């Protein structure tokens, strides 16, 4: 499978990652802005986390296809991957739609994929943390180590979306994989962190890429129902917020020969409908 992306002349490989897409507002912003970003930033490969793209909970095959048509080579997910039941058979059909790697053997879908791009082979891994998460999956640390050892036989260019709640677990994963993968970028909390850096052995890291969702919201959800929940502690249904959308992500510049990251930059754009 080939990623049809714009070529650049300096030999470096530019990977754009966008954080959790939230609902219809996030989907619209990504569909409209992604082709523009691809041209502006001379991007070679795009990964998008789509796990909140269906009304804020889960993803459908139709939405996954729309994100790929907009330019995503791979769509990653997280703890809401099973919220839309129609995604289950699709995971078996579409290897570019990932679920977290550290589910037990036999779970539908796959946690990684290797694709050809114009400059190099690229491996993308989806991983989920355990600290403060409702789902207690297999330990992500030995799971990713074994996976990376296999993937490095095919390519040194490996990108990891680590979907986790605790910043400590995310930072620890960055150090765990330093020098073994090109980038470890966190998702799930929907708030971009300011700790982007290239670790000493050449792995780009950021605790959380943020979200692609409405700005006037509580991490993507309507404000009033969330406030009611905090005030009363009663169960409340949260809808997706509306208004201007903030698109958040990270651009990683990689040496395709070694897989080492040379630079990581936060990416942020605002879209008004």
XYZ file of C-alpha atoms in Angstrom, residues 12-145:
134
model
C 14.195 13.965 5.342
C 10.880 12.363 6.242
C 8.071 14.491 7.684
C 5.317 12.789 9.629
C 2.263 14.703 10.819
C 0.220 13.313 13.700
C -3.166 14.751 14.684
C -4.630 14.130 18.133
C -8.095 12.773 18.953
C -10.690 13.907 16.411
C -13.895 14.796 18.292
C -17.262 14.464 16.585
C -18.531 16.130 13.422
C -16.802 19.476 14.132
C -13.432 17.764 14.407
C -14.050 15.681 11.298
C -14.965 18.735 9.235
C -11.890 20.644 10.368
C -9.570 17.738 9.596
C -11.135 17.112 6.174
C -10.735 20.761 5.184
C -7.399 21.628 6.800
C -5.426 18.422 6.283
C -4.861 18.864 2.519
C -3.722 22.449 3.178
C -1.353 21.382 5.970
C 0.068 18.638 3.785
C 1.088 21.199 1.199
C 2.175 23.925 3.637
C 4.379 21.704 5.804
C 5.628 19.405 3.003
C 4.300 16.345 4.786
C 5.229 12.841 3.644
C 2.965 10.776 5.888
C -0.075 11.451 8.084
C -1.444 9.592 11.122
C -4.737 10.639 12.746
C -6.284 9.414 15.994
C -9.992 9.008 15.230
C -11.321 7.281 18.332
C -13.747 10.079 19.311
C -14.839 10.981 15.786
C -18.310 9.398 15.903
C -20.323 11.742 18.107
C -17.467 11.856 20.601
C -17.396 8.104 21.188
C -15.755 5.634 18.841
C -15.409 5.569 15.076
C -17.353 4.035 12.187
C -16.031 2.568 8.931
C -17.528 5.506 7.005
C -15.673 8.011 9.182
C -12.404 6.063 8.964
C -12.676 6.097 5.176
C -13.376 9.845 5.175
C -10.260 10.513 7.282
C -8.153 8.437 4.901
C -9.592 10.249 1.905
C -8.626 13.532 3.555
C -5.011 12.341 3.682
C -4.517 10.059 6.690
C -2.380 7.045 5.831
C -3.251 5.401 9.170
C -6.062 5.966 11.671
C -5.350 5.065 15.306
C -7.762 4.673 18.221
C -7.926 3.973 21.959
C -10.306 2.993 24.718
C -13.435 3.959 22.718
C -12.600 1.720 19.757
C -15.517 -0.658 20.488
C -18.208 1.991 21.084
C -19.531 1.756 17.505
C -20.157 -1.932 16.855
C -19.879 -1.694 13.068
C -16.167 -1.011 13.435
C -15.480 -4.579 14.580
C -15.731 -6.334 11.165
C -14.035 -3.336 9.527
C -10.941 -3.842 11.696
C -10.477 -7.238 10.050
C -10.815 -5.744 6.556
C -8.731 -2.551 6.832
C -5.190 -2.887 8.223
C -4.749 0.911 8.280
C -7.444 1.199 10.981
C -5.688 0.249 14.223
C -6.843 -0.734 17.702
C -4.447 -0.794 20.678
C -1.712 -3.410 20.386
C -1.957 -4.743 23.923
C -5.361 -6.410 23.741
C -5.300 -10.175 24.316
C -4.553 -12.542 21.435
C -7.629 -13.170 19.329
C -9.086 -9.665 19.673
C -10.346 -8.379 16.290
C -8.007 -6.086 14.407
C -4.330 -5.300 14.763
C -2.223 -2.862 16.760
C 0.368 -2.046 14.097
C 0.840 -1.698 10.371
C 3.818 -1.235 8.033
C 3.280 0.838 4.888
C 5.391 1.972 1.968
C 5.805 5.703 1.441
C 7.734 7.503 -1.273
C 10.800 7.761 0.958
C 10.777 4.731 3.232
C 8.760 2.041 4.933
C 6.836 3.369 7.908
C 5.561 1.369 10.885
C 2.727 2.774 12.992
C 1.854 1.270 16.372
C -1.219 1.972 18.515
C -0.695 1.289 22.227
C -2.849 1.865 25.303
C -1.818 2.631 28.868
C -3.238 1.141 32.062
C -2.835 3.764 34.806
C -6.240 5.378 35.601
C -7.783 3.665 32.563
C -10.977 1.618 32.868
C -9.736 -1.178 30.634
C -6.918 -3.186 32.164
C -5.143 -4.428 29.062
C -1.901 -6.374 28.845
C 1.152 -4.538 30.153
C 2.100 -2.089 27.362
C 5.806 -2.010 28.210
C 6.767 -5.619 27.344
C 4.111 -5.671 24.592
C 5.646 -2.753 22.718
C 9.203 -3.980 23.255
